[in-house]
Amino acid sequence: MAIELHGYQYSVYSWIARLALHEKGVGYNWVEVNPFAEDCPASYLTTHPFKRVPAFSHAGFVLYETGAITRYVDEAFKGPKLQPMEPKERARCNQIISIVDSYAYWPLVRQVFSHRVFRPLMRRPADEGEFQRGLEAAPRVLAALETAAADGHYLCGSQLSLADIHLAPMIGYFVLADEGRALLQKHPRLKDWWSEFSKRSAFVATTPRLPQA
């Protein structure tokens, strides 16, 4: 049955959805949508009324919001389970996802990555103040994630989970800034986790190709 993922090639949340599909081994058709473009198709609003990405369609079932998409992908398709069965580990997985969405996205991606890396590559004006505010907020976020992370190879223990899949793309963008990479090095668990996770074939395969300077 046809699976479509509507997303923007540089969107970190589109990247998260793609990574979940790849880790599950689920094939899909990619539909490029730039929610920031003036000519974004009006028809897309019937799929996502808030004009954001990603949006997902499976045999007529339409879904938006990244957390809902990744949980559906895990539960609806065969492949490795991406949510822990043990209640405490599952709660930790959900907690980390919530930290990522509520506290990590804005400083790590919208402030540090966007204003130090992405905007200059796209030849758009960057705001040094925004970058500095993101850099100031990032240590608190990283410290919280360092505390929440388990001692195993993955954030919730010995098995890959949606917690890893939600955080990895944000770290992937954050460390493209020299300052972000330096901050990550101060958090041993996250540093070791990132060193291994960033080599995973699914992560490499889904990493967006940014414009060249």
PDB file of C-alpha atoms in Angstrom:
ATOM      1  CA  MET A   1       0.000   0.000   0.000  1.00  0.00           C
ATOM      2  CA  ALA A   2       1.340   3.409  -1.003  1.00  0.00           C
ATOM      3  CA  ILE A   3       3.130   5.393   1.668  1.00  0.00           C
ATOM      4  CA  GLU A   4       3.893   9.065   1.136  1.00  0.00           C
ATOM      5  CA  LEU A   5       5.966  11.378   3.280  1.00  0.00           C
ATOM      6  CA  HIS A   6       5.541  15.078   2.581  1.00  0.00           C
ATOM      7  CA  GLY A   7       8.479  17.080   3.837  1.00  0.00           C
ATOM      8  CA  TYR A   8      11.003  19.824   3.263  1.00  0.00           C
ATOM      9  CA  GLN A   9      14.472  18.593   2.373  1.00  0.00           C
ATOM     10  CA  TYR A  10      16.209  20.641   5.093  1.00  0.00           C
ATOM     11  CA  SER A  11      13.589  20.222   7.818  1.00  0.00           C
ATOM     12  CA  VAL A  12      14.916  18.496  10.927  1.00  0.00           C
ATOM     13  CA  TYR A  13      11.470  17.054  11.671  1.00  0.00           C
ATOM     14  CA  SER A  14      11.169  15.676   8.145  1.00  0.00           C
ATOM     15  CA  TRP A  15      14.586  14.115   8.725  1.00  0.00           C
ATOM     16  CA  ILE A  16      13.320  12.481  11.927  1.00  0.00           C
ATOM     17  CA  ALA A  17      10.369  10.922  10.086  1.00  0.00           C
ATOM     18  CA  ARG A  18      12.610   9.684   7.275  1.00  0.00           C
ATOM     19  CA  LEU A  19      15.034   8.195   9.789  1.00  0.00           C
ATOM     20  CA  ALA A  20      12.238   6.275  11.527  1.00  0.00           C
ATOM     21  CA  LEU A  21      11.042   4.845   8.206  1.00  0.00           C
ATOM     22  CA  HIS A  22      14.575   3.804   7.249  1.00  0.00           C
ATOM     23  CA  GLU A  23      15.248   2.171  10.613  1.00  0.00           C
ATOM     24  CA  LYS A  24      12.003   0.184  10.241  1.00  0.00           C
ATOM     25  CA  GLY A  25      12.882  -0.770   6.672  1.00  0.00           C
ATOM     26  CA  VAL A  26       9.695   0.807   5.300  1.00  0.00           C
ATOM     27  CA  GLY A  27       9.710   2.111   1.732  1.00  0.00           C
ATOM     28  CA  TYR A  28       7.932   5.366   0.923  1.00  0.00           C
ATOM     29  CA  ASN A  29       7.480   8.039  -1.709  1.00  0.00           C
ATOM     30  CA  TRP A  30       8.941  11.424  -0.864  1.00  0.00           C
ATOM     31  CA  VAL A  31       6.902  14.518  -1.743  1.00  0.00           C
ATOM     32  CA  GLU A  32       8.896  17.746  -1.451  1.00  0.00           C
ATOM     33  CA  VAL A  33       6.999  20.591   0.215  1.00  0.00           C
ATOM     34  CA  ASN A  34       8.571  23.894   1.198  1.00  0.00           C
ATOM     35  CA  PRO A  35       6.235  25.322   3.860  1.00  0.00           C
ATOM     36  CA  PHE A  36       8.111  28.631   3.769  1.00  0.00           C
ATOM     37  CA  ALA A  37       7.594  29.214   0.051  1.00  0.00           C
ATOM     38  CA  GLU A  38       4.990  31.651  -1.187  1.00  0.00           C
ATOM     39  CA  ASP A  39       3.919  29.123  -3.814  1.00  0.00           C
ATOM     40  CA  CYS A  40       3.378  26.270  -1.351  1.00  0.00           C
ATOM     41  CA  PRO A  41       0.367  24.404  -2.824  1.00  0.00           C
ATOM     42  CA  ALA A  42      -2.899  25.462  -1.231  1.00  0.00           C
ATOM     43  CA  SER A  43      -3.961  21.808  -1.442  1.00  0.00           C
ATOM     44  CA  TYR A  44      -1.309  20.982   1.162  1.00  0.00           C
ATOM     45  CA  LEU A  45      -3.471  22.704   3.762  1.00  0.00           C
ATOM     46  CA  THR A  46      -5.947  19.865   3.432  1.00  0.00           C
ATOM     47  CA  THR A  47      -3.142  17.554   4.537  1.00  0.00           C
ATOM     48  CA  HIS A  48      -1.614  19.807   7.175  1.00  0.00           C
ATOM     49  CA  PRO A  49      -3.833  22.749   8.192  1.00  0.00           C
ATOM     50  CA  PHE A  50      -0.942  24.460   9.998  1.00  0.00           C
ATOM     51  CA  LYS A  51       1.274  24.404   6.866  1.00  0.00           C
ATOM     52  CA  ARG A  52       4.199  22.636   8.486  1.00  0.00           C
ATOM     53  CA  VAL A  53       6.121  19.458   7.739  1.00  0.00           C
ATOM     54  CA  PRO A  54       6.181  16.522   7.767  1.00  0.00           C
ATOM     55  CA  ALA A  55       2.857  14.962   6.844  1.00  0.00           C
ATOM     56  CA  PHE A  56       2.325  11.276   6.240  1.00  0.00           C
ATOM     57  CA  SER A  57      -0.127   9.206   4.229  1.00  0.00           C
ATOM     58  CA  HIS A  58      -0.620   5.444   4.323  1.00  0.00           C
ATOM     59  CA  ALA A  59      -3.387   3.891   2.221  1.00  0.00           C
ATOM     60  CA  GLY A  60      -5.592   6.941   2.678  1.00  0.00           C
ATOM     61  CA  PHE A  61      -4.774   7.464   6.359  1.00  0.00           C
ATOM     62  CA  VAL A  62      -3.327  10.966   6.748  1.00  0.00           C
ATOM     63  CA  LEU A  63      -1.279  11.993   9.751  1.00  0.00           C
ATOM     64  CA  TYR A  64       0.784  14.984  10.801  1.00  0.00           C
ATOM     65  CA  GLU A  65       2.912  15.816  13.867  1.00  0.00           C
ATOM     66  CA  THR A  66       6.250  14.034  13.889  1.00  0.00           C
ATOM     67  CA  GLY A  67       5.775  12.176  17.169  1.00  0.00           C
ATOM     68  CA  ALA A  68       2.478  10.743  15.954  1.00  0.00           C
ATOM     69  CA  ILE A  69       4.053   9.720  12.639  1.00  0.00           C
ATOM     70  CA  THR A  70       7.052   7.948  14.166  1.00  0.00           C
ATOM     71  CA  ARG A  71       4.921   6.078  16.702  1.00  0.00           C
ATOM     72  CA  TYR A  72       2.529   4.988  13.960  1.00  0.00           C
ATOM     73  CA  VAL A  73       5.420   3.826  11.783  1.00  0.00           C
ATOM     74  CA  ASP A  74       6.766   1.782  14.676  1.00  0.00           C
ATOM     75  CA  GLU A  75       3.422   0.201  15.541  1.00  0.00           C
ATOM     76  CA  ALA A  76       1.925  -0.291  12.066  1.00  0.00           C
ATOM     77  CA  PHE A  77       4.843  -1.953  10.286  1.00  0.00           C
ATOM     78  CA  LYS A  78       7.078  -4.937  10.779  1.00  0.00           C
ATOM     79  CA  GLY A  79      10.692  -4.418  11.709  1.00  0.00           C
ATOM     80  CA  PRO A  80      12.673  -3.703  14.856  1.00  0.00           C
ATOM     81  CA  LYS A  81      10.588  -2.294  17.697  1.00  0.00           C
ATOM     82  CA  LEU A  82      11.451   1.345  18.343  1.00  0.00           C
ATOM     83  CA  GLN A  83       9.586   1.790  21.633  1.00  0.00           C
ATOM     84  CA  PRO A  84      10.686  -0.011  24.797  1.00  0.00           C
ATOM     85  CA  MET A  85       8.240  -2.497  26.311  1.00  0.00           C
ATOM     86  CA  GLU A  86       9.389  -2.034  29.916  1.00  0.00           C
ATOM     87  CA  PRO A  87       7.353   0.821  31.489  1.00  0.00           C
ATOM     88  CA  LYS A  88      10.267   2.786  32.933  1.00  0.00           C
ATOM     89  CA  GLU A  89      12.287   2.621  29.710  1.00  0.00           C
ATOM     90  CA  ARG A  90       9.229   3.545  27.649  1.00  0.00           C
ATOM     91  CA  ALA A  91       8.539   6.508  29.947  1.00  0.00           C
ATOM     92  CA  ARG A  92      12.165   7.615  29.590  1.00  0.00           C
ATOM     93  CA  CYS A  93      11.893   7.338  25.815  1.00  0.00           C
ATOM     94  CA  ASN A  94       8.809   9.561  25.836  1.00  0.00           C
ATOM     95  CA  GLN A  95      10.475  11.995  28.234  1.00  0.00           C
ATOM     96  CA  ILE A  96      13.491  12.415  25.977  1.00  0.00           C
ATOM     97  CA  ILE A  97      11.256  12.969  22.941  1.00  0.00           C
ATOM     98  CA  SER A  98       9.403  15.653  24.896  1.00  0.00           C
ATOM     99  CA  ILE A  99      12.679  17.319  25.940  1.00  0.00           C
ATOM    100  CA  VAL A 100      13.779  17.330  22.314  1.00  0.00           C
ATOM    101  CA  ASP A 101      10.550  18.919  21.097  1.00  0.00           C
ATOM    102  CA  SER A 102      10.022  21.365  23.960  1.00  0.00           C
ATOM    103  CA  TYR A 103      13.539  22.503  24.823  1.00  0.00           C
ATOM    104  CA  ALA A 104      16.144  21.307  22.300  1.00  0.00           C
ATOM    105  CA  TYR A 105      14.690  22.215  18.926  1.00  0.00           C
ATOM    106  CA  TRP A 106      14.662  25.981  19.263  1.00  0.00           C
ATOM    107  CA  PRO A 107      18.161  26.674  20.645  1.00  0.00           C
ATOM    108  CA  LEU A 108      20.000  23.821  18.915  1.00  0.00           C
ATOM    109  CA  VAL A 109      18.383  24.079  15.486  1.00  0.00           C
ATOM    110  CA  ARG A 110      16.525  27.367  15.033  1.00  0.00           C
ATOM    111  CA  GLN A 111      19.138  29.483  16.788  1.00  0.00           C
ATOM    112  CA  VAL A 112      22.585  27.847  16.670  1.00  0.00           C
ATOM    113  CA  PHE A 113      22.374  25.827  13.449  1.00  0.00           C
ATOM    114  CA  SER A 114      20.176  28.239  11.541  1.00  0.00           C
ATOM    115  CA  HIS A 115      22.097  31.420  12.317  1.00  0.00           C
ATOM    116  CA  ARG A 116      25.632  30.008  12.286  1.00  0.00           C
ATOM    117  CA  VAL A 117      25.353  27.437   9.475  1.00  0.00           C
ATOM    118  CA  PHE A 118      22.150  27.334   7.446  1.00  0.00           C
ATOM    119  CA  ARG A 119      21.425  30.996   6.812  1.00  0.00           C
ATOM    120  CA  PRO A 120      24.969  31.775   5.650  1.00  0.00           C
ATOM    121  CA  LEU A 121      24.874  28.755   3.300  1.00  0.00           C
ATOM    122  CA  MET A 122      21.551  29.968   1.886  1.00  0.00           C
ATOM    123  CA  ARG A 123      22.905  33.523   1.625  1.00  0.00           C
ATOM    124  CA  ARG A 124      20.309  34.787   4.044  1.00  0.00           C
ATOM    125  CA  PRO A 125      20.975  37.297   6.836  1.00  0.00           C
ATOM    126  CA  ALA A 126      21.941  35.737  10.164  1.00  0.00           C
ATOM    127  CA  ASP A 127      21.310  37.225  13.579  1.00  0.00           C
ATOM    128  CA  GLU A 128      24.322  37.003  15.891  1.00  0.00           C
ATOM    129  CA  GLY A 129      22.126  37.754  18.873  1.00  0.00           C
ATOM    130  CA  GLU A 130      19.873  34.790  18.115  1.00  0.00           C
ATOM    131  CA  PHE A 131      22.907  32.565  17.724  1.00  0.00           C
ATOM    132  CA  GLN A 132      24.318  33.679  21.072  1.00  0.00           C
ATOM    133  CA  ARG A 133      20.984  33.142  22.829  1.00  0.00           C
ATOM    134  CA  GLY A 134      20.851  29.611  21.456  1.00  0.00           C
ATOM    135  CA  LEU A 135      24.414  28.963  22.537  1.00  0.00           C
ATOM    136  CA  GLU A 136      23.596  30.160  26.043  1.00  0.00           C
ATOM    137  CA  ALA A 137      20.505  27.941  26.292  1.00  0.00           C
ATOM    138  CA  ALA A 138      22.114  24.813  24.830  1.00  0.00           C
ATOM    139  CA  PRO A 139      24.177  23.692  27.885  1.00  0.00           C
ATOM    140  CA  ARG A 140      21.064  23.340  30.046  1.00  0.00           C
ATOM    141  CA  VAL A 141      19.400  21.217  27.369  1.00  0.00           C
ATOM    142  CA  LEU A 142      22.462  19.037  26.877  1.00  0.00           C
ATOM    143  CA  ALA A 143      22.877  18.583  30.636  1.00  0.00           C
ATOM    144  CA  ALA A 144      19.253  17.419  30.947  1.00  0.00           C
ATOM    145  CA  LEU A 145      19.716  14.933  28.121  1.00  0.00           C
ATOM    146  CA  GLU A 146      23.007  13.753  29.620  1.00  0.00           C
ATOM    147  CA  THR A 147      21.207  13.021  32.885  1.00  0.00           C
ATOM    148  CA  ALA A 148      18.302  11.266  31.165  1.00  0.00           C
ATOM    149  CA  ALA A 149      20.505   9.088  28.949  1.00  0.00           C
ATOM    150  CA  ALA A 150      21.022   5.473  29.999  1.00  0.00           C
ATOM    151  CA  ASP A 151      24.403   3.774  30.318  1.00  0.00           C
ATOM    152  CA  GLY A 152      23.884   1.516  27.274  1.00  0.00           C
ATOM    153  CA  HIS A 153      24.733   2.141  23.639  1.00  0.00           C
ATOM    154  CA  TYR A 154      21.459   4.008  23.155  1.00  0.00           C
ATOM    155  CA  LEU A 155      19.614   6.711  25.055  1.00  0.00           C
ATOM    156  CA  CYS A 156      17.178   4.260  26.642  1.00  0.00           C
ATOM    157  CA  GLY A 157      19.512   1.311  27.144  1.00  0.00           C
ATOM    158  CA  SER A 158      20.714  -1.487  24.883  1.00  0.00           C
ATOM    159  CA  GLN A 159      18.112  -1.048  22.104  1.00  0.00           C
ATOM    160  CA  LEU A 160      17.551   1.653  19.520  1.00  0.00           C
ATOM    161  CA  SER A 161      14.413   3.688  20.254  1.00  0.00           C
ATOM    162  CA  LEU A 162      12.451   6.661  19.014  1.00  0.00           C
ATOM    163  CA  ALA A 163      14.355   8.748  21.565  1.00  0.00           C
ATOM    164  CA  ASP A 164      17.556   8.239  19.544  1.00  0.00           C
ATOM    165  CA  ILE A 165      15.723   8.889  16.283  1.00  0.00           C
ATOM    166  CA  HIS A 166      14.236  12.174  17.520  1.00  0.00           C
ATOM    167  CA  LEU A 167      17.439  13.545  19.021  1.00  0.00           C
ATOM    168  CA  ALA A 168      20.023  12.499  16.425  1.00  0.00           C
ATOM    169  CA  PRO A 169      18.989  14.837  13.581  1.00  0.00           C
ATOM    170  CA  MET A 170      18.962  17.812  15.964  1.00  0.00           C
ATOM    171  CA  ILE A 171      22.448  16.977  17.201  1.00  0.00           C
ATOM    172  CA  GLY A 172      23.460  16.362  13.602  1.00  0.00           C
ATOM    173  CA  TYR A 173      22.625  19.955  12.740  1.00  0.00           C
ATOM    174  CA  PHE A 174      23.853  21.414  16.038  1.00  0.00           C
ATOM    175  CA  VAL A 175      27.393  20.028  15.706  1.00  0.00           C
ATOM    176  CA  LEU A 176      27.817  21.549  12.250  1.00  0.00           C
ATOM    177  CA  ALA A 177      28.520  24.726  14.190  1.00  0.00           C
ATOM    178  CA  ASP A 178      31.990  24.575  15.760  1.00  0.00           C
ATOM    179  CA  GLU A 179      30.586  25.983  18.984  1.00  0.00           C
ATOM    180  CA  GLY A 180      27.883  23.316  19.100  1.00  0.00           C
ATOM    181  CA  ARG A 181      30.395  20.536  18.553  1.00  0.00           C
ATOM    182  CA  ALA A 182      32.557  21.900  21.366  1.00  0.00           C
ATOM    183  CA  LEU A 183      29.604  21.992  23.774  1.00  0.00           C
ATOM    184  CA  LEU A 184      28.653  18.391  22.995  1.00  0.00           C
ATOM    185  CA  GLN A 185      32.173  17.253  23.889  1.00  0.00           C
ATOM    186  CA  LYS A 186      31.559  18.351  27.483  1.00  0.00           C
ATOM    187  CA  HIS A 187      28.848  15.682  27.948  1.00  0.00           C
ATOM    188  CA  PRO A 188      30.480  12.213  27.955  1.00  0.00           C
ATOM    189  CA  ARG A 189      27.375  10.051  27.515  1.00  0.00           C
ATOM    190  CA  LEU A 190      26.006  12.168  24.694  1.00  0.00           C
ATOM    191  CA  LYS A 191      29.415  12.441  23.077  1.00  0.00           C
ATOM    192  CA  ASP A 192      29.912   8.666  23.041  1.00  0.00           C
ATOM    193  CA  TRP A 193      26.336   8.054  21.908  1.00  0.00           C
ATOM    194  CA  TRP A 194      26.724  10.548  19.063  1.00  0.00           C
ATOM    195  CA  SER A 195      30.057   9.100  17.993  1.00  0.00           C
ATOM    196  CA  GLU A 196      28.390   5.726  17.398  1.00  0.00           C
ATOM    197  CA  PHE A 197      24.942   6.787  16.235  1.00  0.00           C
ATOM    198  CA  SER A 198      26.215   9.195  13.610  1.00  0.00           C
ATOM    199  CA  LYS A 199      27.804   6.211  11.793  1.00  0.00           C
ATOM    200  CA  ARG A 200      24.562   4.248  11.433  1.00  0.00           C
ATOM    201  CA  SER A 201      23.720   3.540   7.814  1.00  0.00           C
ATOM    202  CA  ALA A 202      20.143   4.834   8.146  1.00  0.00           C
ATOM    203  CA  PHE A 203      21.375   8.088   9.658  1.00  0.00           C
ATOM    204  CA  VAL A 204      23.966   8.599   6.928  1.00  0.00           C
ATOM    205  CA  ALA A 205      21.425   7.721   4.209  1.00  0.00           C
ATOM    206  CA  THR A 206      18.873  10.254   5.434  1.00  0.00           C
ATOM    207  CA  THR A 207      21.210  13.159   6.250  1.00  0.00           C
ATOM    208  CA  PRO A 208      20.131  16.186   4.176  1.00  0.00           C
ATOM    209  CA  ARG A 209      22.591  17.520   1.634  1.00  0.00           C
ATOM    210  CA  LEU A 210      23.056  21.143   2.545  1.00  0.00           C
ATOM    211  CA  PRO A 211      24.071  23.726  -0.050  1.00  0.00           C
ATOM    212  CA  GLN A 212      27.796  24.257  -0.496  1.00  0.00           C
ATOM    213  CA  ALA A 213      29.339  27.488   0.710  1.00  0.00           C
TER     214      ALA A 213
END
